PDB file of C-alpha atoms in Angstrom:
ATOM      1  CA  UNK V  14      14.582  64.265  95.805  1.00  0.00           C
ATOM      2  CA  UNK V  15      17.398  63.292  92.869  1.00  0.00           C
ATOM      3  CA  UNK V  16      14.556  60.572  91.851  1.00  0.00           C
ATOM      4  CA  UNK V  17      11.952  62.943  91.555  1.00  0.00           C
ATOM      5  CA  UNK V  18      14.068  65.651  89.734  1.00  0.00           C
ATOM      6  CA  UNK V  19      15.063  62.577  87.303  1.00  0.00           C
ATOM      7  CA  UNK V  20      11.570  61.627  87.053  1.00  0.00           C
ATOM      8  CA  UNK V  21      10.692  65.339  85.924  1.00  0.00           C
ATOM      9  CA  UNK V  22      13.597  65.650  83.466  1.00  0.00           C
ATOM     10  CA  UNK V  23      12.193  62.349  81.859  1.00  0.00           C
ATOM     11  CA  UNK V  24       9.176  63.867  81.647  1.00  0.00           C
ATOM     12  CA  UNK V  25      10.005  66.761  79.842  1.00  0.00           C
ATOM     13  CA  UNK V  26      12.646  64.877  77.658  1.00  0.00           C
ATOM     14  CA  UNK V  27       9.781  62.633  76.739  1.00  0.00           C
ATOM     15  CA  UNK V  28       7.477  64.978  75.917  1.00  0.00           C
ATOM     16  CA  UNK V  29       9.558  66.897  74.106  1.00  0.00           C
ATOM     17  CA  UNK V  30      10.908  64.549  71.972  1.00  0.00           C
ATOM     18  CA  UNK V  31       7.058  62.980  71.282  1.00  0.00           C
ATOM     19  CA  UNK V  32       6.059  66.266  70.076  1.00  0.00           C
ATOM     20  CA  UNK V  33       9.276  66.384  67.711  1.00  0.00           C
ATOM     21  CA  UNK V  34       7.852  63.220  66.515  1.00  0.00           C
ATOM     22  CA  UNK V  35       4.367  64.818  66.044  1.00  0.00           C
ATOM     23  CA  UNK V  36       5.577  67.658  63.974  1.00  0.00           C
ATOM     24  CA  UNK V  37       7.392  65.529  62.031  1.00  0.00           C
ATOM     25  CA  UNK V  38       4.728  63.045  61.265  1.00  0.00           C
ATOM     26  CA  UNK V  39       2.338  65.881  60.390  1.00  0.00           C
ATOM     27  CA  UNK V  40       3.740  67.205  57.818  1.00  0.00           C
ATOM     28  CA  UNK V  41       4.057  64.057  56.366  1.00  0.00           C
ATOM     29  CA  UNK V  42       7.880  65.081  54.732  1.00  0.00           C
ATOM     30  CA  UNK V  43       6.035  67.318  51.962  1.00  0.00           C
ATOM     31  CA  UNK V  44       7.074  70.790  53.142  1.00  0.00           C
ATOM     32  CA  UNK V  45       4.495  71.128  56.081  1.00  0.00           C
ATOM     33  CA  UNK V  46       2.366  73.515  57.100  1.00  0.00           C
ATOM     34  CA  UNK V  47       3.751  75.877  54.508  1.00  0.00           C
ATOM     35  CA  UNK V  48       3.517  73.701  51.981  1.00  0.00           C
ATOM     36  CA  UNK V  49       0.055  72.687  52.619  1.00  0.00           C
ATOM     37  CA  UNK V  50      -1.168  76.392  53.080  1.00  0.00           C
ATOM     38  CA  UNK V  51       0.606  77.248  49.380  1.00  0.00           C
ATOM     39  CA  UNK V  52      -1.779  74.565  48.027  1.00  0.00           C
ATOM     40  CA  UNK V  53      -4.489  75.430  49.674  1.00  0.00           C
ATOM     41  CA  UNK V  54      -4.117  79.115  48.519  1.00  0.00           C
ATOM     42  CA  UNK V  55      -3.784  78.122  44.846  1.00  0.00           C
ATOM     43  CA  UNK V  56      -7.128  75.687  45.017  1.00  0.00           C
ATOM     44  CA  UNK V  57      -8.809  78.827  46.299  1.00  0.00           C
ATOM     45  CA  UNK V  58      -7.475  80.880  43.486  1.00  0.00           C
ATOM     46  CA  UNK V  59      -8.380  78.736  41.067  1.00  0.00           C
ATOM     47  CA  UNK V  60     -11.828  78.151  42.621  1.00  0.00           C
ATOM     48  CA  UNK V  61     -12.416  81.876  42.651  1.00  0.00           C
ATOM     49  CA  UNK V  62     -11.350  81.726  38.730  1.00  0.00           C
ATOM     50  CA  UNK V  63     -13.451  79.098  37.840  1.00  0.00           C
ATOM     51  CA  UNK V  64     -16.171  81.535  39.924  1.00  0.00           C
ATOM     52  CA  UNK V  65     -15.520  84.280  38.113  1.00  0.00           C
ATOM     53  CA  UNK V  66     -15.510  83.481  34.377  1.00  0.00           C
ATOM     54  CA  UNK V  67     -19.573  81.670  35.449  1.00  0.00           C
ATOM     55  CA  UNK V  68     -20.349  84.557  36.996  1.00  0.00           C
ATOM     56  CA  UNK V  69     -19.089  87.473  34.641  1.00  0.00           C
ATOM     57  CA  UNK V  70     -21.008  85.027  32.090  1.00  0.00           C
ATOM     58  CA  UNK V  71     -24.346  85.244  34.753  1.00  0.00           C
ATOM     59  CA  UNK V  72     -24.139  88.858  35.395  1.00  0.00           C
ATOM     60  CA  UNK V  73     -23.838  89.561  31.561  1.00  0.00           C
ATOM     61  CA  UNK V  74     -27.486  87.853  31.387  1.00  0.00           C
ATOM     62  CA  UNK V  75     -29.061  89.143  34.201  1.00  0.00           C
ATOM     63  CA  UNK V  76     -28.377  86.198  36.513  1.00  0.00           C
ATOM     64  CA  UNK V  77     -27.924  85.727  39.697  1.00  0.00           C
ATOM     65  CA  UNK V  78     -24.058  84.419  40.488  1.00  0.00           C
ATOM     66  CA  UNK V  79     -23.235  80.745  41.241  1.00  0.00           C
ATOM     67  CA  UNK V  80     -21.831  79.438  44.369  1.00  0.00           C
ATOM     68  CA  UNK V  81     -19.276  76.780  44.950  1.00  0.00           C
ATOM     69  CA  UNK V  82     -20.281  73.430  46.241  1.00  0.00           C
ATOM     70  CA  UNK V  83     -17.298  71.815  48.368  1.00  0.00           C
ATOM     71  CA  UNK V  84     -19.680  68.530  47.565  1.00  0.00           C
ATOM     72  CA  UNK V  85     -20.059  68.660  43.895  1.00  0.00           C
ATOM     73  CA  UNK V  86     -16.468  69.361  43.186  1.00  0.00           C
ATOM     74  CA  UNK V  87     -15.525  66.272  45.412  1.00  0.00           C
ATOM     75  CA  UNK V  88     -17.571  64.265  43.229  1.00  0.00           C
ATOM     76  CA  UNK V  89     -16.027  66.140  40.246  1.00  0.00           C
ATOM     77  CA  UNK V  90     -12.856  65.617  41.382  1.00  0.00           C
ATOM     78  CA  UNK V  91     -12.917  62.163  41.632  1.00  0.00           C
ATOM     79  CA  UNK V  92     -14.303  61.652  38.105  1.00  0.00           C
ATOM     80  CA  UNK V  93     -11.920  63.658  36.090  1.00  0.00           C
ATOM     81  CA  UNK V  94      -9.659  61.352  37.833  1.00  0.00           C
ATOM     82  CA  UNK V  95     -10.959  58.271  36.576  1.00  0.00           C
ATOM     83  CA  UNK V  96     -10.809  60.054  32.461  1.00  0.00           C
ATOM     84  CA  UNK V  97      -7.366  60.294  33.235  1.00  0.00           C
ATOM     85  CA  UNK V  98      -6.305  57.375  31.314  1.00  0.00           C
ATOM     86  CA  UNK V  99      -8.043  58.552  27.982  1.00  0.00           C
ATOM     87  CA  UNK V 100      -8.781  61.984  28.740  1.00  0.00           C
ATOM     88  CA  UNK V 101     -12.223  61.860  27.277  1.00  0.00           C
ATOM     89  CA  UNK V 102     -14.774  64.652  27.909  1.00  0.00           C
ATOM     90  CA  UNK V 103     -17.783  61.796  28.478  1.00  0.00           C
ATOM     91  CA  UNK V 104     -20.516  62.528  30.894  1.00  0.00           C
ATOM     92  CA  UNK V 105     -20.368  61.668  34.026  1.00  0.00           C
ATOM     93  CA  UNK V 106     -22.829  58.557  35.295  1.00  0.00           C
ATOM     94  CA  UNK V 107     -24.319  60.815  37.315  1.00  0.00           C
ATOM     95  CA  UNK V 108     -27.620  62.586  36.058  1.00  0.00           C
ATOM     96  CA  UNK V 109     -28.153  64.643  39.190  1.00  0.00           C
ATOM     97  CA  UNK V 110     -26.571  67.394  37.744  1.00  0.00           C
ATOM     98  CA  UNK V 111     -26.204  69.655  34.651  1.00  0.00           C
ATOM     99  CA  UNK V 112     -22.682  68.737  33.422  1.00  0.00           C
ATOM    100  CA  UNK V 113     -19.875  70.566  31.444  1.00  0.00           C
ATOM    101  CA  UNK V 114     -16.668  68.881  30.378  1.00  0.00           C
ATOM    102  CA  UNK V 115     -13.726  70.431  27.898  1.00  0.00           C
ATOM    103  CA  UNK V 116      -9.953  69.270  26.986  1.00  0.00           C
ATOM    104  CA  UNK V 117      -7.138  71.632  26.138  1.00  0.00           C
ATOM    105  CA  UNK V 118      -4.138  70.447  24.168  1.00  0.00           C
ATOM    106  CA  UNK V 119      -1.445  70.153  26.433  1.00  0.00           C
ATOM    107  CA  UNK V 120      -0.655  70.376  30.760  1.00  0.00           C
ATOM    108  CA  UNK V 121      -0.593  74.344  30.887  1.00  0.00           C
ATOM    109  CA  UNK V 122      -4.480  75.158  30.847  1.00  0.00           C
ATOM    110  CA  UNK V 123      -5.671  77.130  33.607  1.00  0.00           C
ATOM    111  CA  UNK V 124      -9.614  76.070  34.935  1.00  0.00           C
ATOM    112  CA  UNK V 125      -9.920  79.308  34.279  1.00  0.00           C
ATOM    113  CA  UNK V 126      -9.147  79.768  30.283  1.00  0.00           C
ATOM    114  CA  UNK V 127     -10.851  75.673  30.354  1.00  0.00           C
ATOM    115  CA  UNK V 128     -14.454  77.546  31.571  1.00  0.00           C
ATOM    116  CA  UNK V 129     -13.907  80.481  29.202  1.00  0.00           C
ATOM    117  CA  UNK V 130     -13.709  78.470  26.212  1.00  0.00           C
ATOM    118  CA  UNK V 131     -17.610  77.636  27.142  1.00  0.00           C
ATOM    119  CA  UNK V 132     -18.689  80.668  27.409  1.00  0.00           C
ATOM    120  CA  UNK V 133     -16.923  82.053  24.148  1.00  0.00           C
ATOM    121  CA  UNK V 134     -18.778  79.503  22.333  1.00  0.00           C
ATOM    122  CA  UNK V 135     -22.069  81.146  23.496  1.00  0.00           C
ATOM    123  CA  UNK V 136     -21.433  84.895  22.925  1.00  0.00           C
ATOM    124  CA  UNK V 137     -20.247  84.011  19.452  1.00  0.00           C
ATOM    125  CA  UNK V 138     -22.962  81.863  18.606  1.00  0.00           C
ATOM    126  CA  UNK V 139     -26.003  81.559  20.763  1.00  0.00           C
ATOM    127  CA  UNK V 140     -28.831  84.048  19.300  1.00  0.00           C
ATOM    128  CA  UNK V 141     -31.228  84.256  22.836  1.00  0.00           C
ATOM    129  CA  UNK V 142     -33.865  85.755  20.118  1.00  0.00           C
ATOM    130  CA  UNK V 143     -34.325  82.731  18.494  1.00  0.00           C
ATOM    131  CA  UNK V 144     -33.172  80.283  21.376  1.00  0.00           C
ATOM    132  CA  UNK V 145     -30.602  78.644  18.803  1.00  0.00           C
ATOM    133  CA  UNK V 146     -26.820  77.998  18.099  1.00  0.00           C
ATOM    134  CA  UNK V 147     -25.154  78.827  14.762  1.00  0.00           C
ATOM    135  CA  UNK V 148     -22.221  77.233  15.191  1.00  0.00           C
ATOM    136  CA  UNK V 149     -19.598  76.795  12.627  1.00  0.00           C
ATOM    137  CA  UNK V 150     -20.051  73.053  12.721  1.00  0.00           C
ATOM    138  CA  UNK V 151     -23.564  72.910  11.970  1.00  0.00           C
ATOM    139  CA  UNK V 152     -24.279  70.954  14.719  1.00  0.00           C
ATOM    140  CA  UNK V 153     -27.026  73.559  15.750  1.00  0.00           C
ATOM    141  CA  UNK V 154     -28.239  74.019  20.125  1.00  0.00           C
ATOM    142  CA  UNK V 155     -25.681  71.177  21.102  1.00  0.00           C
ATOM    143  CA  UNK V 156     -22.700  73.821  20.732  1.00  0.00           C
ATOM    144  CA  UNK V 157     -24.140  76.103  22.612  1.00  0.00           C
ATOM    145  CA  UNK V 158     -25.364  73.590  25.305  1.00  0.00           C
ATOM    146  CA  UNK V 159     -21.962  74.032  27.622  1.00  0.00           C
ATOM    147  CA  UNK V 160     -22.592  78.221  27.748  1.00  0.00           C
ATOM    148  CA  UNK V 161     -26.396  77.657  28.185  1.00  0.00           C
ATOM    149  CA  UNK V 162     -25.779  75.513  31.380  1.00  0.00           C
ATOM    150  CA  UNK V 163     -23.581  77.640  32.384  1.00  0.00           C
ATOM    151  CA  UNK V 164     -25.923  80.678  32.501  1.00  0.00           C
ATOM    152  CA  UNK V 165     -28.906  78.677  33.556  1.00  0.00           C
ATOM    153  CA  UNK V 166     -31.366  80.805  35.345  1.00  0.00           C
ATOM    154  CA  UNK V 167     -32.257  77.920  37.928  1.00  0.00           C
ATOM    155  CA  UNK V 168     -28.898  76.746  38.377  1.00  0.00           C
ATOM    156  CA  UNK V 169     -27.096  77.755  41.907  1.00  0.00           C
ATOM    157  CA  UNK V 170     -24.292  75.709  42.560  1.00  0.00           C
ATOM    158  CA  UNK V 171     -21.146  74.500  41.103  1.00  0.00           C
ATOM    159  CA  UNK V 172     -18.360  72.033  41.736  1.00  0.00           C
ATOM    160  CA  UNK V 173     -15.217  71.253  39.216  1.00  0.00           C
ATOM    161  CA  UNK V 174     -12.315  68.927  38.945  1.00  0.00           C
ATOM    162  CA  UNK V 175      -9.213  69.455  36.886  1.00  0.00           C
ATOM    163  CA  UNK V 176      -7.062  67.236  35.885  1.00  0.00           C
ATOM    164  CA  UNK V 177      -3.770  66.231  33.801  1.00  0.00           C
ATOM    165  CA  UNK V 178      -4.206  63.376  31.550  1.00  0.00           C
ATOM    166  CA  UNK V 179      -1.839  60.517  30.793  1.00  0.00           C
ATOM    167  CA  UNK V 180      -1.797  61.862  27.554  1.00  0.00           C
ATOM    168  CA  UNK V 181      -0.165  65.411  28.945  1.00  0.00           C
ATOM    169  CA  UNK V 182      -3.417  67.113  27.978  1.00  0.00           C
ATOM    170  CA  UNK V 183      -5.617  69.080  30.508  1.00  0.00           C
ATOM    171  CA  UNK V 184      -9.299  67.659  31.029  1.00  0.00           C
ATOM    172  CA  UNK V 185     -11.838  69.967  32.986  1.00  0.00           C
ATOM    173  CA  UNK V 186     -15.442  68.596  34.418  1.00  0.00           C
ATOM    174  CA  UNK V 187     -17.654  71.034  36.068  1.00  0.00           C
ATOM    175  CA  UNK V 188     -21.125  69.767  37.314  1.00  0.00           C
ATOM    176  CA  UNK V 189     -24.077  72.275  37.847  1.00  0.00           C
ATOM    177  CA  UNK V 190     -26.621  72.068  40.354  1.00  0.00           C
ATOM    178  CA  UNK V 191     -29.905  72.238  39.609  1.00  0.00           C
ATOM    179  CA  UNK V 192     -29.318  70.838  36.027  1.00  0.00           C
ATOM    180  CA  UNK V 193     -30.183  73.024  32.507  1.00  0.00           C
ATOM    181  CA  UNK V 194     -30.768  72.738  29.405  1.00  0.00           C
ATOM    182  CA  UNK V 195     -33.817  70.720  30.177  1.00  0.00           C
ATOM    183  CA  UNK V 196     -36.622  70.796  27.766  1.00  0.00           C
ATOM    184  CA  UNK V 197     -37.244  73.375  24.855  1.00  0.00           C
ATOM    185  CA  UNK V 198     -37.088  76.549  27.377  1.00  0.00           C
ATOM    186  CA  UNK V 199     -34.631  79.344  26.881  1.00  0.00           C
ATOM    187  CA  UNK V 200     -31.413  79.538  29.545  1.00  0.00           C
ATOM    188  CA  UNK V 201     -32.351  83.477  31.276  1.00  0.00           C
TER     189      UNK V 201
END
């Protein structure tokens, strides 16, 4: 009887002590379950930001709204990543998708004031009458090309990636699924 009261103490002891070890593991020393749930409450936020500046932009038009794409911003993710080290707004080797990319002066840029900038660019310049940019620079439909994408009639999806730089500045790369900006045709 003393062995098998032992045996049961043991037990318990053990498994109490291996899910100790468990909860510690899990939370890998980082603040835990809170920690992890504050992050993945600010992602969201800024995901519904990012959503809401291409969709105020869409609904403006006539539009229909964009959804996210887990996928795409993986794949976003990763590359503003690898422009870490020189911060440059290049496009992405990847041609499946439409493709906008901006950097902000320093590491306080929000996604959200990143995507605006794009879409400023086309309510102050793009002239849907004509199908043409006046921008400042002279450089003509090209300066308009990140706020056509973004209101592209065909396009459904989206998926960005934020990141810091090396350089302290903020990079932002959003890919757009289907792809604009294709041919001569207007955006809407």
């Amino acid at each position: 009887m003393a062995n098998t009261y032992v045996s049961r103490v043991a037990i318990v002891v053990v498994l109490a002590m291996a899910s100790l070890c468990i909860a510690d593991t899990t939370d890998g020393g980082n603040g835990g379950a809170d920690a992890d749930a504050g992050r993945r409450a600010r992602a969201a936020a800024t995901v519904a930001e990012i959503l809401s500046v291409h969709n105020e932009a869409r609904r403006a038009v006539g539009v229909a709204p964009l959804t996210w794409s887990a996928g795409i911003a993986s794949y976003t993710k990763a590359y503003a990543r690898s422009r870490r080290g020189d911060c440059a707004p290049r496009r992405s080797p990847l041609f499946y998708f439409g493709e906008n990319a901006f950097v902000g002066k320093g590491r306080h840029w929000k996604a959200m004031a990143l995507a605006a900038a794009w879409v400023d660019e086309g309510r102050r310049w793009y002239d849907y009458g004509s199908n043409t940019c006046a921008a400042p620079d002279g450089s003509s439909s090209s300066s308009c090309a990140r706020y056509t994408q973004v209101v592209w009639r065909n396009t459904t999806q989206l998926g960005c990636g934020r990141v810091v730089c090396d350089s302290g500045d903020t990079l932002l790369v959003c890919d757009y699924f289907p792809p604009g900006n294709y041919g001569t045709g207007r955006p809407y």
